[in-house]
Amino acid sequence: MLLLALDTATPAVTVALHDGTDVIASSSQVDARRHGELLLPAVDRVLAEAGLRLDAVTAVVVGTGPGPYTGLRVGLMTADTFGLALGVPVHGVCTLDALAYAADIDKGPFVVATDARRKEVYWATYADSRTRLTDPAVDRPAEIAERVAGLPAVGAGALLYPDTFPSAHEPEHVSAAALAALAAERLAAGEELPAPRPLYLRRPDAQVPKNYKVVTPK
């Protein structure tokens, strides 16, 4: 097994290789505006670090968000392209699940929250690092304050809003190393990973202008 894992659902552009036992190479850069520019060089970098070629990959794992539309689709489209080119399966893993896994909390409940912009967070609650209790959602921190009161929290969204998440701590962003390790663990246990379908949770920021004038040929 050689898993190529990547995630662009958060400001981190992160890539890793996992051989079924351990992560053998990884790369992470935080830059919310350069996902498309940084992702492929990061793939090249981890392959070179591992001394492997792309055609050695047996499956691709991609973070499915939730995340902003523009960043998230970079990783998903790249993963699909690799899958088609190599003829290998492409698996999806919720980005929040990978953050929870990296937090390595044996007993919860706890919260994972990432920055959704617009003064909102993407979030979910977990019983432990491997067990999600609620579906991913997007809300303003003040709107969920009572529901998450007293719970430890991880992720950039939690760190941004200490009034709602006073016990927030790292990891701040997802890592492909955690994504790959979680996927490898689930595959080894015989679990079927979901298809790589994006969790946008809301409409994209870009909108058609109001009162848009349609021009038709005469």
PDB file of N, CA and C in Angstrom, residues 99-153:
ATOM      1  N   LEU A  99      -8.332  16.337  11.810  1.00  0.00           N
ATOM      2  CA  LEU A  99      -7.892  17.222  12.891  1.00  0.00           C
ATOM      3  C   LEU A  99      -8.139  16.574  14.256  1.00  0.00           C
ATOM      4  N   ALA A 100      -9.288  15.929  14.401  1.00  0.00           N
ATOM      5  CA  ALA A 100      -9.586  15.241  15.656  1.00  0.00           C
ATOM      6  C   ALA A 100      -8.586  14.115  15.899  1.00  0.00           C
ATOM      7  N   TYR A 101      -8.245  13.401  14.845  1.00  0.00           N
ATOM      8  CA  TYR A 101      -7.288  12.296  14.951  1.00  0.00           C
ATOM      9  C   TYR A 101      -5.918  12.820  15.382  1.00  0.00           C
ATOM     10  N   ALA A 102      -5.519  13.942  14.814  1.00  0.00           N
ATOM     11  CA  ALA A 102      -4.222  14.536  15.170  1.00  0.00           C
ATOM     12  C   ALA A 102      -4.207  15.044  16.604  1.00  0.00           C
ATOM     13  N   ALA A 103      -5.385  15.431  17.120  1.00  0.00           N
ATOM     14  CA  ALA A 103      -5.457  15.935  18.497  1.00  0.00           C
ATOM     15  C   ALA A 103      -5.133  14.848  19.510  1.00  0.00           C
ATOM     16  N   ASP A 104      -5.364  13.576  19.126  1.00  0.00           N
ATOM     17  CA  ASP A 104      -4.995  12.426  19.961  1.00  0.00           C
ATOM     18  C   ASP A 104      -5.586  12.530  21.367  1.00  0.00           C
ATOM     19  N   ILE A 105      -6.893  12.746  21.421  1.00  0.00           N
ATOM     20  CA  ILE A 105      -7.615  12.828  22.691  1.00  0.00           C
ATOM     21  C   ILE A 105      -8.353  11.506  22.903  1.00  0.00           C
ATOM     22  N   ASP A 106      -7.993  10.799  23.951  1.00  0.00           N
ATOM     23  CA  ASP A 106      -8.561   9.474  24.194  1.00  0.00           C
ATOM     24  C   ASP A 106     -10.010   9.518  24.644  1.00  0.00           C
ATOM     25  N   LYS A 107     -10.360  10.560  25.392  1.00  0.00           N
ATOM     26  CA  LYS A 107     -11.704  10.625  25.944  1.00  0.00           C
ATOM     27  C   LYS A 107     -12.243  12.039  25.848  1.00  0.00           C
ATOM     28  N   GLY A 108     -13.429  12.176  25.263  1.00  0.00           N
ATOM     29  CA  GLY A 108     -14.053  13.473  25.099  1.00  0.00           C
ATOM     30  C   GLY A 108     -15.214  13.647  26.060  1.00  0.00           C
ATOM     31  N   PRO A 109     -16.202  14.422  25.628  1.00  0.00           N
ATOM     32  CA  PRO A 109     -16.284  15.006  24.295  1.00  0.00           C
ATOM     33  C   PRO A 109     -15.392  16.230  24.134  1.00  0.00           C
ATOM     34  N   PHE A 110     -15.107  16.537  22.857  1.00  0.00           N
ATOM     35  CA  PHE A 110     -14.383  17.756  22.529  1.00  0.00           C
ATOM     36  C   PHE A 110     -14.862  18.261  21.184  1.00  0.00           C
ATOM     37  N   VAL A 111     -14.428  19.451  20.822  1.00  0.00           N
ATOM     38  CA  VAL A 111     -14.882  20.121  19.604  1.00  0.00           C
ATOM     39  C   VAL A 111     -13.704  20.339  18.659  1.00  0.00           C
ATOM     40  N   VAL A 112     -13.956  20.165  17.371  1.00  0.00           N
ATOM     41  CA  VAL A 112     -13.009  20.595  16.343  1.00  0.00           C
ATOM     42  C   VAL A 112     -13.667  21.726  15.572  1.00  0.00           C
ATOM     43  N   ALA A 113     -12.970  22.839  15.412  1.00  0.00           N
ATOM     44  CA  ALA A 113     -13.531  23.990  14.715  1.00  0.00           C
ATOM     45  C   ALA A 113     -12.471  24.620  13.818  1.00  0.00           C
ATOM     46  N   THR A 114     -12.804  24.790  12.535  1.00  0.00           N
ATOM     47  CA  THR A 114     -11.907  25.467  11.604  1.00  0.00           C
ATOM     48  C   THR A 114     -12.527  26.795  11.182  1.00  0.00           C
ATOM     49  N   ASP A 115     -11.715  27.662  10.641  1.00  0.00           N
ATOM     50  CA  ASP A 115     -12.170  29.000  10.247  1.00  0.00           C
ATOM     51  C   ASP A 115     -12.977  28.919   8.956  1.00  0.00           C
ATOM     52  N   ALA A 116     -14.243  29.325   9.021  1.00  0.00           N
ATOM     53  CA  ALA A 116     -15.103  29.330   7.840  1.00  0.00           C
ATOM     54  C   ALA A 116     -15.218  30.714   7.217  1.00  0.00           C
ATOM     55  N   ARG A 117     -14.463  31.673   7.755  1.00  0.00           N
ATOM     56  CA  ARG A 117     -14.551  33.066   7.320  1.00  0.00           C
ATOM     57  C   ARG A 117     -15.969  33.597   7.615  1.00  0.00           C
ATOM     58  N   ARG A 118     -16.260  34.817   7.184  1.00  0.00           N
ATOM     59  CA  ARG A 118     -17.558  35.450   7.455  1.00  0.00           C
ATOM     60  C   ARG A 118     -17.920  35.396   8.948  1.00  0.00           C
ATOM     61  N   LYS A 119     -16.902  35.356   9.807  1.00  0.00           N
ATOM     62  CA  LYS A 119     -17.090  35.285  11.260  1.00  0.00           C
ATOM     63  C   LYS A 119     -17.845  34.027  11.669  1.00  0.00           C
ATOM     64  N   GLU A 120     -17.603  32.932  10.923  1.00  0.00           N
ATOM     65  CA  GLU A 120     -18.222  31.645  11.215  1.00  0.00           C
ATOM     66  C   GLU A 120     -17.144  30.569  11.365  1.00  0.00           C
ATOM     67  N   VAL A 121     -17.559  29.415  11.892  1.00  0.00           N
ATOM     68  CA  VAL A 121     -16.652  28.272  11.998  1.00  0.00           C
ATOM     69  C   VAL A 121     -17.335  27.037  11.430  1.00  0.00           C
ATOM     70  N   TYR A 122     -16.528  26.150  10.846  1.00  0.00           N
ATOM     71  CA  TYR A 122     -16.959  24.793  10.564  1.00  0.00           C
ATOM     72  C   TYR A 122     -16.629  23.973  11.804  1.00  0.00           C
ATOM     73  N   TRP A 123     -17.566  23.145  12.257  1.00  0.00           N
ATOM     74  CA  TRP A 123     -17.310  22.474  13.524  1.00  0.00           C
ATOM     75  C   TRP A 123     -18.068  21.156  13.633  1.00  0.00           C
ATOM     76  N   ALA A 124     -17.602  20.324  14.560  1.00  0.00           N
ATOM     77  CA  ALA A 124     -18.276  19.080  14.927  1.00  0.00           C
ATOM     78  C   ALA A 124     -17.759  18.672  16.299  1.00  0.00           C
ATOM     79  N   THR A 125     -18.510  17.825  16.990  1.00  0.00           N
ATOM     80  CA  THR A 125     -18.083  17.328  18.290  1.00  0.00           C
ATOM     81  C   THR A 125     -17.680  15.862  18.170  1.00  0.00           C
ATOM     82  N   TYR A 126     -16.781  15.456  19.069  1.00  0.00           N
ATOM     83  CA  TYR A 126     -16.190  14.117  19.021  1.00  0.00           C
ATOM     84  C   TYR A 126     -16.202  13.473  20.398  1.00  0.00           C
ATOM     85  N   ALA A 127     -16.424  12.155  20.407  1.00  0.00           N
ATOM     86  CA  ALA A 127     -16.346  11.386  21.647  1.00  0.00           C
ATOM     87  C   ALA A 127     -14.893  11.072  21.991  1.00  0.00           C
ATOM     88  N   ASP A 128     -14.088  10.891  20.962  1.00  0.00           N
ATOM     89  CA  ASP A 128     -12.646  10.679  21.086  1.00  0.00           C
ATOM     90  C   ASP A 128     -12.035  10.988  19.728  1.00  0.00           C
ATOM     91  N   SER A 129     -10.759  10.753  19.571  1.00  0.00           N
ATOM     92  CA  SER A 129     -10.071  11.168  18.342  1.00  0.00           C
ATOM     93  C   SER A 129     -10.528  10.413  17.099  1.00  0.00           C
ATOM     94  N   ARG A 130     -11.277   9.333  17.282  1.00  0.00           N
ATOM     95  CA  ARG A 130     -11.709   8.536  16.132  1.00  0.00           C
ATOM     96  C   ARG A 130     -13.230   8.506  15.941  1.00  0.00           C
ATOM     97  N   THR A 131     -13.965   9.118  16.854  1.00  0.00           N
ATOM     98  CA  THR A 131     -15.425   8.973  16.841  1.00  0.00           C
ATOM     99  C   THR A 131     -16.122  10.329  16.822  1.00  0.00           C
ATOM    100  N   ARG A 132     -16.714  10.664  15.687  1.00  0.00           N
ATOM    101  CA  ARG A 132     -17.459  11.923  15.576  1.00  0.00           C
ATOM    102  C   ARG A 132     -18.881  11.723  16.084  1.00  0.00           C
ATOM    103  N   LEU A 133     -19.377  12.701  16.863  1.00  0.00           N
ATOM    104  CA  LEU A 133     -20.710  12.633  17.442  1.00  0.00           C
ATOM    105  C   LEU A 133     -21.755  13.381  16.635  1.00  0.00           C
ATOM    106  N   THR A 134     -21.344  14.440  15.945  1.00  0.00           N
ATOM    107  CA  THR A 134     -22.300  15.274  15.210  1.00  0.00           C
ATOM    108  C   THR A 134     -21.826  15.488  13.780  1.00  0.00           C
ATOM    109  N   ASP A 135     -22.772  15.760  12.899  1.00  0.00           N
ATOM    110  CA  ASP A 135     -22.414  16.068  11.523  1.00  0.00           C
ATOM    111  C   ASP A 135     -21.701  17.417  11.468  1.00  0.00           C
ATOM    112  N   PRO A 136     -20.784  17.596  10.516  1.00  0.00           N
ATOM    113  CA  PRO A 136     -20.154  18.905  10.353  1.00  0.00           C
ATOM    114  C   PRO A 136     -21.205  19.982  10.089  1.00  0.00           C
ATOM    115  N   ALA A 137     -20.979  21.160  10.654  1.00  0.00           N
ATOM    116  CA  ALA A 137     -21.914  22.271  10.503  1.00  0.00           C
ATOM    117  C   ALA A 137     -21.139  23.564  10.376  1.00  0.00           C
ATOM    118  N   VAL A 138     -21.830  24.615   9.957  1.00  0.00           N
ATOM    119  CA  VAL A 138     -21.219  25.940   9.893  1.00  0.00           C
ATOM    120  C   VAL A 138     -22.120  26.914  10.641  1.00  0.00           C
ATOM    121  N   ASP A 139     -21.539  27.643  11.598  1.00  0.00           N
ATOM    122  CA  ASP A 139     -22.310  28.555  12.438  1.00  0.00           C
ATOM    123  C   ASP A 139     -21.423  29.683  12.945  1.00  0.00           C
ATOM    124  N   ARG A 140     -22.071  30.747  13.412  1.00  0.00           N
ATOM    125  CA  ARG A 140     -21.334  31.778  14.148  1.00  0.00           C
ATOM    126  C   ARG A 140     -21.031  31.251  15.550  1.00  0.00           C
ATOM    127  N   PRO A 141     -19.837  31.517  16.056  1.00  0.00           N
ATOM    128  CA  PRO A 141     -19.468  30.990  17.373  1.00  0.00           C
ATOM    129  C   PRO A 141     -20.480  31.300  18.468  1.00  0.00           C
ATOM    130  N   ALA A 142     -21.005  32.530  18.479  1.00  0.00           N
ATOM    131  CA  ALA A 142     -21.947  32.902  19.536  1.00  0.00           C
ATOM    132  C   ALA A 142     -23.209  32.050  19.497  1.00  0.00           C
ATOM    133  N   GLU A 143     -23.568  31.568  18.304  1.00  0.00           N
ATOM    134  CA  GLU A 143     -24.787  30.779  18.154  1.00  0.00           C
ATOM    135  C   GLU A 143     -24.652  29.371  18.729  1.00  0.00           C
ATOM    136  N   ILE A 144     -23.425  28.900  18.885  1.00  0.00           N
ATOM    137  CA  ILE A 144     -23.226  27.539  19.393  1.00  0.00           C
ATOM    138  C   ILE A 144     -22.561  27.528  20.771  1.00  0.00           C
ATOM    139  N   ALA A 145     -22.417  28.706  21.357  1.00  0.00           N
ATOM    140  CA  ALA A 145     -21.677  28.821  22.611  1.00  0.00           C
ATOM    141  C   ALA A 145     -22.246  27.917  23.698  1.00  0.00           C
ATOM    142  N   GLU A 146     -23.563  27.854  23.818  1.00  0.00           N
ATOM    143  CA  GLU A 146     -24.156  27.011  24.852  1.00  0.00           C
ATOM    144  C   GLU A 146     -23.922  25.531  24.576  1.00  0.00           C
ATOM    145  N   ARG A 147     -23.919  25.156  23.298  1.00  0.00           N
ATOM    146  CA  ARG A 147     -23.774  23.740  22.943  1.00  0.00           C
ATOM    147  C   ARG A 147     -22.354  23.229  23.174  1.00  0.00           C
ATOM    148  N   VAL A 148     -21.366  24.119  23.096  1.00  0.00           N
ATOM    149  CA  VAL A 148     -19.971  23.692  23.249  1.00  0.00           C
ATOM    150  C   VAL A 148     -19.356  24.160  24.569  1.00  0.00           C
ATOM    151  N   ALA A 149     -20.168  24.748  25.428  1.00  0.00           N
ATOM    152  CA  ALA A 149     -19.652  25.302  26.687  1.00  0.00           C
ATOM    153  C   ALA A 149     -18.953  24.217  27.511  1.00  0.00           C
ATOM    154  N   GLY A 150     -17.749  24.534  27.959  1.00  0.00           N
ATOM    155  CA  GLY A 150     -17.010  23.630  28.816  1.00  0.00           C
ATOM    156  C   GLY A 150     -16.239  22.545  28.100  1.00  0.00           C
ATOM    157  N   LEU A 151     -16.361  22.468  26.767  1.00  0.00           N
ATOM    158  CA  LEU A 151     -15.681  21.413  26.022  1.00  0.00           C
ATOM    159  C   LEU A 151     -14.308  21.889  25.545  1.00  0.00           C
ATOM    160  N   PRO A 152     -13.289  21.057  25.654  1.00  0.00           N
ATOM    161  CA  PRO A 152     -12.007  21.386  25.013  1.00  0.00           C
ATOM    162  C   PRO A 152     -12.227  21.512  23.499  1.00  0.00           C
ATOM    163  N   ALA A 153     -11.364  22.265  22.841  1.00  0.00           N
ATOM    164  CA  ALA A 153     -11.515  22.470  21.405  1.00  0.00           C
ATOM    165  C   ALA A 153     -10.150  22.565  20.740  1.00  0.00           C
TER     166      ALA A 153
END
